[in-house]
Coordinates of C-alpha atoms and ligand atoms in Angstrom, one line a residue:
Chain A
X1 CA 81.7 84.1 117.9
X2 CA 85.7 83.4 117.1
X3 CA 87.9 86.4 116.5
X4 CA 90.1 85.4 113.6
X5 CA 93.7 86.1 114.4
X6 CA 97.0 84.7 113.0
X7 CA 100.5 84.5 114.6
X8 CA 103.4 84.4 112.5
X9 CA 107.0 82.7 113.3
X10 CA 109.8 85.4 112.0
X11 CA 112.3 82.6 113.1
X12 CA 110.6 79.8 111.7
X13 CA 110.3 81.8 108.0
X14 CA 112.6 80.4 105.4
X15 CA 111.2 83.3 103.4
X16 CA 110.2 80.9 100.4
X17 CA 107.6 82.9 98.9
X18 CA 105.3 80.3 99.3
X19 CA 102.3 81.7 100.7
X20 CA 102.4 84.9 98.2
X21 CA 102.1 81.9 95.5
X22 CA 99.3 80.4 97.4
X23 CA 97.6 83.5 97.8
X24 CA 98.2 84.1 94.2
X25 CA 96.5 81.0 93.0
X26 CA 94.0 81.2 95.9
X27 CA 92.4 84.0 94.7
X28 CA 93.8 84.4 91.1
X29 CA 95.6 87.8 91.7
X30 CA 96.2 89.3 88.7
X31 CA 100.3 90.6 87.8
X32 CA 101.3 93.4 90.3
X33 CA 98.6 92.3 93.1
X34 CA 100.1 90.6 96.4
X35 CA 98.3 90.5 98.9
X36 CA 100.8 88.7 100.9
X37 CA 104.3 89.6 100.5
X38 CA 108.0 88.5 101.8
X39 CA 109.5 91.7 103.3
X40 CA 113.2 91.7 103.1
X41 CA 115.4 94.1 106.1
X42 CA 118.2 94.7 107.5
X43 CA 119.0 96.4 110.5
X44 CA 122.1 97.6 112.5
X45 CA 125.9 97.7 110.6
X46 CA 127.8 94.8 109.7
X47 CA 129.2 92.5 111.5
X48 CA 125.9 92.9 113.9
X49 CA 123.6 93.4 111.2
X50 CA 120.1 91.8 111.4
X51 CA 118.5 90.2 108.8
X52 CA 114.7 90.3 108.8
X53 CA 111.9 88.3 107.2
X54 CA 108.7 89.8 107.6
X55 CA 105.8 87.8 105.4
X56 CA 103.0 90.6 105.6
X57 CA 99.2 90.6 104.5
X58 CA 96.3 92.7 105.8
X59 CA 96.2 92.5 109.3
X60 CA 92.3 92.7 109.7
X61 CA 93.0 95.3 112.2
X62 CA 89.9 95.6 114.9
X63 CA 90.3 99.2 114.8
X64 CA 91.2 99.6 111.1
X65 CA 92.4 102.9 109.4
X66 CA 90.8 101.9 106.4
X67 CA 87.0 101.2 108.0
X68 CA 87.3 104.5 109.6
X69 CA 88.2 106.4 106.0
X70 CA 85.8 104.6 104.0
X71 CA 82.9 106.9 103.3
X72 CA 80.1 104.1 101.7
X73 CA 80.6 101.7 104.5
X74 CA 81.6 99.5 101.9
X75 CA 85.1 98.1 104.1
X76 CA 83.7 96.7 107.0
X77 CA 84.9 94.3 110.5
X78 CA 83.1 91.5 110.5
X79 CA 81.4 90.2 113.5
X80 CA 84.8 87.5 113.1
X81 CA 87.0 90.2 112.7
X82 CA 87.5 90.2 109.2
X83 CA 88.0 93.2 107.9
X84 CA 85.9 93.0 104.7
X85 CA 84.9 94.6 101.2
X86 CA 81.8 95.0 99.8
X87 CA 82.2 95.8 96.3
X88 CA 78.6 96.4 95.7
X89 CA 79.3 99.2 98.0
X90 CA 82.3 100.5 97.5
X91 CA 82.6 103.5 94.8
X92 CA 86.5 103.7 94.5
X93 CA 87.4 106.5 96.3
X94 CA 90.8 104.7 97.8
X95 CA 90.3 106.6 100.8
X96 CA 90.6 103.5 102.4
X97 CA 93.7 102.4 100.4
X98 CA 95.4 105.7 101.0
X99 CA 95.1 105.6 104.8
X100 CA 96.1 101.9 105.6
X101 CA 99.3 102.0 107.3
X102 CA 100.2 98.9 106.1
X103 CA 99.7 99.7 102.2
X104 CA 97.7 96.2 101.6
X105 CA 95.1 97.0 99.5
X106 CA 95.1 97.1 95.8
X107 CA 92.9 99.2 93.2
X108 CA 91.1 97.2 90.8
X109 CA 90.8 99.0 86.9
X110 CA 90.8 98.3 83.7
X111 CA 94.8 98.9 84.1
X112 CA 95.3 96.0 86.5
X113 CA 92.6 93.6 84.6
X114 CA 94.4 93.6 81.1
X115 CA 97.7 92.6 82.8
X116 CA 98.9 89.3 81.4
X117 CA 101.1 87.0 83.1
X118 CA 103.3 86.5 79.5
X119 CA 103.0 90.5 78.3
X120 CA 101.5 90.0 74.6
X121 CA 100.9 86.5 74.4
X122 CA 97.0 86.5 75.7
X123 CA 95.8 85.7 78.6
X124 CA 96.9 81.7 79.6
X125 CA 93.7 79.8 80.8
X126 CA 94.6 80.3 84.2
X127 CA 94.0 83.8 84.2
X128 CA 90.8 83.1 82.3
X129 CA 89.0 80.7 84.7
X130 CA 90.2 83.0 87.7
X131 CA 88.7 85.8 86.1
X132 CA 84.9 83.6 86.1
X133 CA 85.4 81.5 89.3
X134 CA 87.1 84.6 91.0
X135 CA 86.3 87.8 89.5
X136 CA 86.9 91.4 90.8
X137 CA 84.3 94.5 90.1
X138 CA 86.1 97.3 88.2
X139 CA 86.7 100.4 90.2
X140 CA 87.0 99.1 93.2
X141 CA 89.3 98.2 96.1
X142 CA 90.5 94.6 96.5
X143 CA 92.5 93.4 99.8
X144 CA 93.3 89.9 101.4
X145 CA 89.9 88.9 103.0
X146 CA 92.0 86.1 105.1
X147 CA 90.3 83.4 102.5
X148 CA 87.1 84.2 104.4
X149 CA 85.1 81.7 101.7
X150 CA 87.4 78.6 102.7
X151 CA 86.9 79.3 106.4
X152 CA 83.0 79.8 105.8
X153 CA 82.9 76.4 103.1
X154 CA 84.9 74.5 106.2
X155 CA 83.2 75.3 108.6
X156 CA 79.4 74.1 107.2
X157 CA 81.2 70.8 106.8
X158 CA 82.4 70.7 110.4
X159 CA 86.0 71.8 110.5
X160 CA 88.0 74.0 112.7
X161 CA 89.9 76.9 111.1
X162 CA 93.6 77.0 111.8
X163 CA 93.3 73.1 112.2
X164 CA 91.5 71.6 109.4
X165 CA 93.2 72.5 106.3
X166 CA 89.9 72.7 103.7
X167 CA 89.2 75.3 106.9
X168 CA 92.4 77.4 106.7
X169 CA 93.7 80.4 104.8
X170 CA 96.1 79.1 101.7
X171 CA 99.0 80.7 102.8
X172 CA 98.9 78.7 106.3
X173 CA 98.3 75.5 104.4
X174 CA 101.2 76.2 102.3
X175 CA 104.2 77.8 104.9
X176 CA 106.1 74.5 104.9
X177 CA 107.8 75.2 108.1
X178 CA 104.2 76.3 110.0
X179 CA 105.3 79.6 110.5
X180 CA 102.0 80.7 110.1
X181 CA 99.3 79.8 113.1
X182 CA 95.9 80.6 112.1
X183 CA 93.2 80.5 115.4
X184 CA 90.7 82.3 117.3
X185 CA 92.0 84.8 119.2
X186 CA 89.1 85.9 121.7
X187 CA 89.8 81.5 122.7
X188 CA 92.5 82.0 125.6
X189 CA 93.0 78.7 125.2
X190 CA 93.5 78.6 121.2
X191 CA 97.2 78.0 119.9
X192 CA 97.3 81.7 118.8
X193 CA 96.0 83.3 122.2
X194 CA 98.8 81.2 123.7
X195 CA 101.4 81.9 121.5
X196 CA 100.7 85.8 122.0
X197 CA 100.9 85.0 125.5
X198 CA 104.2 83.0 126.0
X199 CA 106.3 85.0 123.3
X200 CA 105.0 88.4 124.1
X201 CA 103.2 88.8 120.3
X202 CA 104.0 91.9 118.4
X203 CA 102.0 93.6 116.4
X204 CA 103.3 96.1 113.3
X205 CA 103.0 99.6 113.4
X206 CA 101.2 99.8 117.1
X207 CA 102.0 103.4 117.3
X208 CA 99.0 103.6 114.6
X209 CA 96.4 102.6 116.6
X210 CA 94.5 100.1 114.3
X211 CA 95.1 96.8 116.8
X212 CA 95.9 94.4 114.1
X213 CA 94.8 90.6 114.4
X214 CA 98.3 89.5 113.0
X215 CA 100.6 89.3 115.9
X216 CA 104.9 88.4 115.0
X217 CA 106.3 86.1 117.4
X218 CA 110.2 85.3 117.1
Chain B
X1 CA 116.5 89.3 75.7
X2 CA 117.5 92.2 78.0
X3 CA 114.1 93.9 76.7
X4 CA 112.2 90.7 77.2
X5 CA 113.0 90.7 80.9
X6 CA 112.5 94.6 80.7
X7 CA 109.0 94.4 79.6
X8 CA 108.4 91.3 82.2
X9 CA 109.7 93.5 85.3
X10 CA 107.2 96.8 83.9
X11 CA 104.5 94.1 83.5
X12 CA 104.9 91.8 86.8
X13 CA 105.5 95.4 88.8
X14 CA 104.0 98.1 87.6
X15 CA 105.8 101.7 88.4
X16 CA 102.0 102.8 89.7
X17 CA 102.2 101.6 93.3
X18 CA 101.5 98.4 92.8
X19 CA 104.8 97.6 91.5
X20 CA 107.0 97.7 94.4
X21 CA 108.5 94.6 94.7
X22 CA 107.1 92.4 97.0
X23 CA 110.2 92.0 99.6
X24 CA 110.8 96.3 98.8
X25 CA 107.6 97.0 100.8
X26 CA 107.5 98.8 103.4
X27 CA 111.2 98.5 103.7
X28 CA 112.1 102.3 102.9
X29 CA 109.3 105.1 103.2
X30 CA 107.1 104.9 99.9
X31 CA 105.0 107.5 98.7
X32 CA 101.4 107.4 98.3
X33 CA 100.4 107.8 94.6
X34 CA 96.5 107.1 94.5
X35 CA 95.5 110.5 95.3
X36 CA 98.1 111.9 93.1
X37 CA 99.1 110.0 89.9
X38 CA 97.0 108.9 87.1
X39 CA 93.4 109.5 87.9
X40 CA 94.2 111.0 90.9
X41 CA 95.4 114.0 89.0
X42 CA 91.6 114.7 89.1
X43 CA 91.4 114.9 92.7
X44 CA 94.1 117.2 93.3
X45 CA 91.9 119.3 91.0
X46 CA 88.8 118.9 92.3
X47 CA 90.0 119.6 95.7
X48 CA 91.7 122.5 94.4
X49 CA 88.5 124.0 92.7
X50 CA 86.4 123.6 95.5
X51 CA 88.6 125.5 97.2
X52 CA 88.9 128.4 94.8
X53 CA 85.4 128.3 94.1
X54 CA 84.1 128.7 98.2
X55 CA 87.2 130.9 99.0
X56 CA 85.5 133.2 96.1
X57 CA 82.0 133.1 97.6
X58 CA 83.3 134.0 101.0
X59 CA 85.2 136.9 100.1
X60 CA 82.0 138.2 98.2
X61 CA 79.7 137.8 101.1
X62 CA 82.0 140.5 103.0
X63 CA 80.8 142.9 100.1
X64 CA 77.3 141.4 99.4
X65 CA 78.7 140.9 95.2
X66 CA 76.0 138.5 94.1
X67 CA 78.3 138.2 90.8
X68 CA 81.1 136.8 93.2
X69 CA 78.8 134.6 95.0
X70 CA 77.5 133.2 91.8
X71 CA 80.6 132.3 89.9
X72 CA 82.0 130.6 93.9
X73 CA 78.6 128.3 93.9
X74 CA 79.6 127.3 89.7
X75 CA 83.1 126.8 90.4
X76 CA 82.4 124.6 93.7
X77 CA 79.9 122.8 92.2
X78 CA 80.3 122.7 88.3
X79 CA 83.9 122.4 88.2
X80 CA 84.8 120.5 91.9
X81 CA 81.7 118.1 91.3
X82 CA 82.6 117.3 87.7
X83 CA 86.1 117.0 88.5
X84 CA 85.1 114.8 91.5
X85 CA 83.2 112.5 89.3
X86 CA 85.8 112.4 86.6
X87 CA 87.9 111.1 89.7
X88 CA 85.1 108.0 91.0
X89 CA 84.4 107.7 86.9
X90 CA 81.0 107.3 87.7
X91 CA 78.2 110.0 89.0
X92 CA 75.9 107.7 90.4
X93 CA 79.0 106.4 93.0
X94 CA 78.5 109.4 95.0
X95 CA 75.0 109.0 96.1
X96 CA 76.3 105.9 97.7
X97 CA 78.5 108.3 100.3
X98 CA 75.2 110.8 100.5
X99 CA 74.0 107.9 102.3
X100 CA 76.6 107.0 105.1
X101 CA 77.4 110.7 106.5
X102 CA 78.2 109.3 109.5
X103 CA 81.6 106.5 108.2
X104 CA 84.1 109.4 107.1
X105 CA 85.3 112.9 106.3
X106 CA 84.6 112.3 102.7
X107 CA 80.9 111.8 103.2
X108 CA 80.5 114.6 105.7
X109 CA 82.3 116.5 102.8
X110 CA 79.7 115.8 100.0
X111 CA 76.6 116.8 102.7
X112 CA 78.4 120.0 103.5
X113 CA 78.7 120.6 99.6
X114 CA 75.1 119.5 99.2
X115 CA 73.9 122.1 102.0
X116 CA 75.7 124.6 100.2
X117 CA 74.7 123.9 97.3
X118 CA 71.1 124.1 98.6
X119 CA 71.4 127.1 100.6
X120 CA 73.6 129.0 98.0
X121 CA 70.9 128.7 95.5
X122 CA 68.6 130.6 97.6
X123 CA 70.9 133.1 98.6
X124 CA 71.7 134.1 95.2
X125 CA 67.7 134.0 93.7
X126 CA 65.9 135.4 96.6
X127 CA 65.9 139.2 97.6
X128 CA 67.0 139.2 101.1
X129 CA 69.2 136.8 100.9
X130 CA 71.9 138.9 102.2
X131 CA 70.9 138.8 106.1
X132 CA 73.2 138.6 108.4
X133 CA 72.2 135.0 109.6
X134 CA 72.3 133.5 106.1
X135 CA 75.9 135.3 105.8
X136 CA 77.5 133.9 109.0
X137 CA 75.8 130.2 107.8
X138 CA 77.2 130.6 104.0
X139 CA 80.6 131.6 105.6
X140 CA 80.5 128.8 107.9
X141 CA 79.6 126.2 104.7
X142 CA 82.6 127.6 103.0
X143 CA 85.0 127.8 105.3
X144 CA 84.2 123.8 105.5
X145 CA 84.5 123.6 101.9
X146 CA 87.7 125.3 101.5
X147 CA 89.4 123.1 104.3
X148 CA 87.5 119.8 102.8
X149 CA 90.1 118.7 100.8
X150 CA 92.8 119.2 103.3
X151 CA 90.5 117.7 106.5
X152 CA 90.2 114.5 104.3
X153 CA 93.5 114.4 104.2
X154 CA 94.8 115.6 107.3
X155 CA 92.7 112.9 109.4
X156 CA 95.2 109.8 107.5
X157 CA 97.2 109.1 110.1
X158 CA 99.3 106.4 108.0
X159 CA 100.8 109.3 105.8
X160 CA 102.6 112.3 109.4
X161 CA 103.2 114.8 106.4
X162 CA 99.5 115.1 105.9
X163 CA 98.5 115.0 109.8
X164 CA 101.0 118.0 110.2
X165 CA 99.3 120.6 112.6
X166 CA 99.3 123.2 109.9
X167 CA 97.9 121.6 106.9
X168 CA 94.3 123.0 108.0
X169 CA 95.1 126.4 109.0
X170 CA 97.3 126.6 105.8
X171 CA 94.6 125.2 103.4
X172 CA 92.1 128.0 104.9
X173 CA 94.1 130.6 104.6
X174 CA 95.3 129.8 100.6
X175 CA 91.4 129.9 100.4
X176 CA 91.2 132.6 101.6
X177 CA 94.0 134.3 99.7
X178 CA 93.2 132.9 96.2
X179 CA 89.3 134.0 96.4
X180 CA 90.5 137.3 97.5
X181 CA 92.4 137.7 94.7
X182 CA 89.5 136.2 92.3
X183 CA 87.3 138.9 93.9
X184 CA 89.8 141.6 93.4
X185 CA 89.7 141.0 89.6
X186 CA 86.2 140.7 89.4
X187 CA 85.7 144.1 90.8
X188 CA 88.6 145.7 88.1
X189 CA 86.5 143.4 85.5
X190 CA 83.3 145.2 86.9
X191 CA 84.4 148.5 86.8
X192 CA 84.4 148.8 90.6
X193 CA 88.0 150.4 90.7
X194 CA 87.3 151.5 94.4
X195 CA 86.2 148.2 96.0
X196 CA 89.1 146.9 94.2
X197 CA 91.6 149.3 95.4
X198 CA 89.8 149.2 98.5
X199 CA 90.7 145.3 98.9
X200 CA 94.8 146.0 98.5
X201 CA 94.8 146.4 102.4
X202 CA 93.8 142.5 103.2
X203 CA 95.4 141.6 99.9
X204 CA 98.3 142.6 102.4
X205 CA 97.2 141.2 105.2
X206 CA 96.3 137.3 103.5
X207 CA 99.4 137.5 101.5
X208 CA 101.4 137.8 105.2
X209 CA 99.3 135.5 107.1
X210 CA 99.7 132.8 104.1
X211 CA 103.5 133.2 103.9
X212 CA 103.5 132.7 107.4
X213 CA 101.5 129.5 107.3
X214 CA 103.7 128.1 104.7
X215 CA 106.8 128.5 106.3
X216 CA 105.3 127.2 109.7
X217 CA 103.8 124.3 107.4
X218 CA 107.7 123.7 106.3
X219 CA 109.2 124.2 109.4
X220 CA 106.4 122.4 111.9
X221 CA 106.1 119.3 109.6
X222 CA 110.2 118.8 109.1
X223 CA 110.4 118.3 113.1
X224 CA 107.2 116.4 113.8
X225 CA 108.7 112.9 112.8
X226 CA 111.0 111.4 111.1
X227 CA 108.8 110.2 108.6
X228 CA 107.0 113.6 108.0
X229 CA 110.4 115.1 108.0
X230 CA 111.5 112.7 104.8
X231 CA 108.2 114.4 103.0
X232 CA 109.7 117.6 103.8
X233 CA 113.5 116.6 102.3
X234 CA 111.5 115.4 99.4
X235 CA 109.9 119.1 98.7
X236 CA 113.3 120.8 99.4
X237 CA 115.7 118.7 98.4
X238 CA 114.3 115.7 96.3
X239 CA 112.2 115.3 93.1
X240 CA 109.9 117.2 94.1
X241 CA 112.3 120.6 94.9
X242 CA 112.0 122.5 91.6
X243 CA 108.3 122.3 92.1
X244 CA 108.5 124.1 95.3
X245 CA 111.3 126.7 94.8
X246 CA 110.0 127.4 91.1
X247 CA 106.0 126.6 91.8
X248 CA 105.6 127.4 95.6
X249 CA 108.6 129.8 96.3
X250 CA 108.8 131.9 92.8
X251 CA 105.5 132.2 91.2
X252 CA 103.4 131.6 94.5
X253 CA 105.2 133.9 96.6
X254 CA 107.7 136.0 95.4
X255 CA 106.4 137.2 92.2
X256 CA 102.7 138.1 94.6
X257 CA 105.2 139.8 97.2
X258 CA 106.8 142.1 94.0
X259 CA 103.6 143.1 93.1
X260 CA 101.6 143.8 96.5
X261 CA 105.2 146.3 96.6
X262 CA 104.4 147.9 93.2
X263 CA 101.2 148.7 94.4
X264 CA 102.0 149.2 98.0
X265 CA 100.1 152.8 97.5
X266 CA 96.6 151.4 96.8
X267 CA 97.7 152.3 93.2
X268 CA 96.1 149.1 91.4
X269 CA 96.6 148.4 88.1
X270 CA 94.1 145.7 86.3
X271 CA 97.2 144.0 84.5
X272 CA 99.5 143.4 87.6
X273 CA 96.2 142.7 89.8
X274 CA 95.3 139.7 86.7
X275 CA 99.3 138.6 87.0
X276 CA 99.1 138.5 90.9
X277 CA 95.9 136.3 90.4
X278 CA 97.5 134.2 87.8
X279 CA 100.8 133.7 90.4
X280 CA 98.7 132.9 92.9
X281 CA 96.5 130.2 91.7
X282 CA 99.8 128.3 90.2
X283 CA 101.7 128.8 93.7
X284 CA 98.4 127.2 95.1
X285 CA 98.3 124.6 92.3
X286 CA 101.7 124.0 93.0
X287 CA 101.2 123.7 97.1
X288 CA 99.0 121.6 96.8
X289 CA 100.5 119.1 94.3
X290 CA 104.1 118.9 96.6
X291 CA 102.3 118.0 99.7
X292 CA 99.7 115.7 98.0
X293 CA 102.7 114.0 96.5
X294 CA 105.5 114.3 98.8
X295 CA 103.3 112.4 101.5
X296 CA 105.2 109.2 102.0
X297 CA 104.5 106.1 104.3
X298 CA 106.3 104.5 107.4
X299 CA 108.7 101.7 106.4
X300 CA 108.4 98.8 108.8
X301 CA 112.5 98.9 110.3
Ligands
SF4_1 S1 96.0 96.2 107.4 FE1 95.2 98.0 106.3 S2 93.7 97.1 105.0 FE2 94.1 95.6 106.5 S3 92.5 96.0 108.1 FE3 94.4 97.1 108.7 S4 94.1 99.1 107.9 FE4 92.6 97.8 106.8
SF4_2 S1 87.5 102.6 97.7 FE1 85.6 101.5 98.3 S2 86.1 100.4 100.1 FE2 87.7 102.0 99.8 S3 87.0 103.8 101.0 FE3 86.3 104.1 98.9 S4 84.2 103.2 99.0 FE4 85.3 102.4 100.8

């Protein structure tokens, strides 16, 4: 079984906010909900000040802060790695959103539903399809889920994740300079296993514990 | 038109957490608001009676006061478990954590609540309930109960200001302290002026012990990070400061230290008793709230 992983390029990111709009339409994320987001630092003092671009989504940690706090069993690591949520399970407690590290999950109310992309003009019928094709329970936790239906779809038909695009996660279709490498990372031969390899892969936040699948490579 | 893009900003990022702007996260700490703002008023609460409620029913096993333990098993359970569900918005959710005890503290939480619940009930209906093995259990039960809120919290390792060292000793001893006091005032209530009077010696004592435990809460969590350290500024010197002077500082503590000196002689009086009690439920309210709130998050540089 393939251990989902992705490696992102900080170099290679042009920070175009592409994948946060692919994610967007992906999964018809309702105003205020990213789950992938363009993190703009700076570090050190001018002149030999850094900047940093940091594109961030869940990192389907193997030993996730947010599986350990969640009391229904509800968030869960797949036997791929994905770090999942069951929403028949889940009872919106937001233990689990309070504990990630990496702040990526969202709470879905009644709040977050009535949000309108154009404030009091109605919903457009964008929102409206999403809302049937897509749709969120009410009172529960929503995260990125690494487009977990796309890599399942693709992959009865045949295709390789991380190669085949109808295979892939959106925002990895989308980056057009391929700074994000989607792959299996228990592979040692897969182009994410190598990349981790030959550019010493970082992780975020290690000093937490939660061994996240999303390495940074620069 | 300068409304119009106003309005857009509120709509597209909401000032409730989610609307940080996408390239601001995780570049400065950020504070956790779920378990604070809105609805999560309600857990604050609900922690917060639970607390009060088992803190009560401790102190009154000491003196076998089946009034005491009664009003502790309503207030855990009535008050906390309403609160609780006005928190999930749904009562049926919590069955759903009854069966997993084994994921998380919050599930251990509501069997440890259930047990008491069970147990309690027996202790207070049946005639010798008051044994010393059913004692030392029901004082076990609460002392879990009164740290619950606090253990849930303290085991979130993303937010230092809540993994500090003394949150749990702290959250036992305010337990401790507040039922104390709620005992206290049901004696004077009762017409048990000695057991009352009687009780100004570990009103003493708890009042110390809990002063201390704040100040080392203050002092141990502002040098354990960086991070925990920024909660810290936050409660002294940010938005959160007139909270803690006027909340935790003044009512909580000073205003209990006046009157333990009033009545340093064992000379109670049922008006300054019902003030101290008053003080110290808002000092705990207040506690509570600062470090629930001031907990902020590790930025990524
Ligand atoms: S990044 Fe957060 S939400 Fe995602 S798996 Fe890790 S702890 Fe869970
Ligand atoms: S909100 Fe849902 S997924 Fe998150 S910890 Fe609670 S039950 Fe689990």
């Amino acid at each position: 079984m393939p251990r989902w992983g992705m490696v992102i390029d900080v170099k290679r990111c042009i920070a175009c906010w592409g994948c946060t709009i692919a994610c967007k339409e992906e999964h018809f994320l309702p105003p205020g909900v990213f789950w992938n987001r363009i993190l703009i630092g700076e570090t050190g003092k001018f002149p030999s000040s850094r900047k940093l671009i940091y594109p961030i989504l869940c990192n389907h940690c193997s030993d996730a802060a947010c599986v350990e706090a969640c009391p229904t069993g509800a968030t869960y690591v797949r036997v791929d790695g994905i770090v999942a949520v069951d929403d028949k399970k889940c009872v919106g407690c937001r233990a689990c959103l309070v504990s990630c590290p990496y702040q990526q999950r969202t709470y879905y109310d009644q709040t977050v539903k009535d949000r309108e992309y154009f404030p009091g003009q109605g919903k457009t019928a964008m929102e409206l399809i999403g809302e049937k094709l897509y749709p969120f329970k009410l009172g529960t936790v929503i995260k990125c889920n690494f487009c977990m239906e796309r890599l399942e779809e693709g992959m009865k038909k045949g295709l390789v994740p991380g190669r085949d695009e109808d295979a892939s996660p959106a925002c990895v279709n989308i980056c057009p300079v391929n700074a994000r490498i989607f792959g299996d990372l228990d592979d040692p031969d897969s182009v994410v296993s190598r990349l981790i390899m030959e550019k010493k892969g970082k992780q975020l936040k290690k000093e937490f514990g939660t061994e996240p699948a999303v390495y940074y490579i620069d | 038109m300068k409304d119009k893009i106003d309005d857009l900003e509120k709509n597209m990022f909401p000032s409730d957490g989610t609307g940080l702007k996408p390239y601001e996260w995780m570049v400065r700490p950020t504070a956790q608001t779920q378990w604070i703002d809105d609805k999560g008023l309600f857990l604050w609460l609900a922690f917060f009676s639970s607390e009060i409620g088992a803190g009560l029913y401790f102190m009154s096993l000491f003196h076998e006061y089946r009034p005491g333990i009664i009003l502790g098993w309503l207030i855990t359970l009535i008050l906390g478990g309403t609160i609780h569900v006005l928190y999930l918005g749904n009562p049926f959710r919590a069955w759903r954590m009854i069966m997993k005890p084994n994921t998380s503290e919050l599930s251990r939480g509501v069997w440890i609540i259930g047990i008491f619940a069970l147990l309690g009930f027996f202790q207070m209906t049946s005639q010798g309930g008051f044994n010393i093995v059913f004692n030392f259990i029901m004082g076990i039960l609460c002392l879990l109960i009164i740290s619950h809120g606090f253990v849930t919290m303290n085991v979130i390792r993303a937010l230092p200001a809540w993994s500090s060292t003394m949150v749990l000793p702290l959250s036992l001893i305010s337990g401790i302290w507040v039922g104390s006091q709620l005992l206290q005032m049901m004696f004077v209530m009762g017409g048990s002026g000695v057991l009352a009077s009687g009780m100004e010696v570990w009103a003493k004592v708890f009042f110390l012990i809990y002063l201390i435990c704040v100040l080392l809460y203050v002092w141990g969590t502002y040098h354990a990070d960086k991070i925990a350290k920024e909660s810290i500024v936050i409660q002294l010197k940010g938005k959160l400061s007139q909270i803690f002077y006027i909340g935790v500082g003044g009512v909580g503590l000073v205003i209990p230290a006046l009157l333990i000196l009033i009545m340093w002689e064992g000379n109670i009086n049922g008006f300054l008793l019902f003030l101290r009690l008053i003080a110290v439920l808002v000092g705990d309210l207040a506690l509570r709230y600062t470090i629930m709130k001031s907990a902020v998050y590790k930025p990524l540089f």
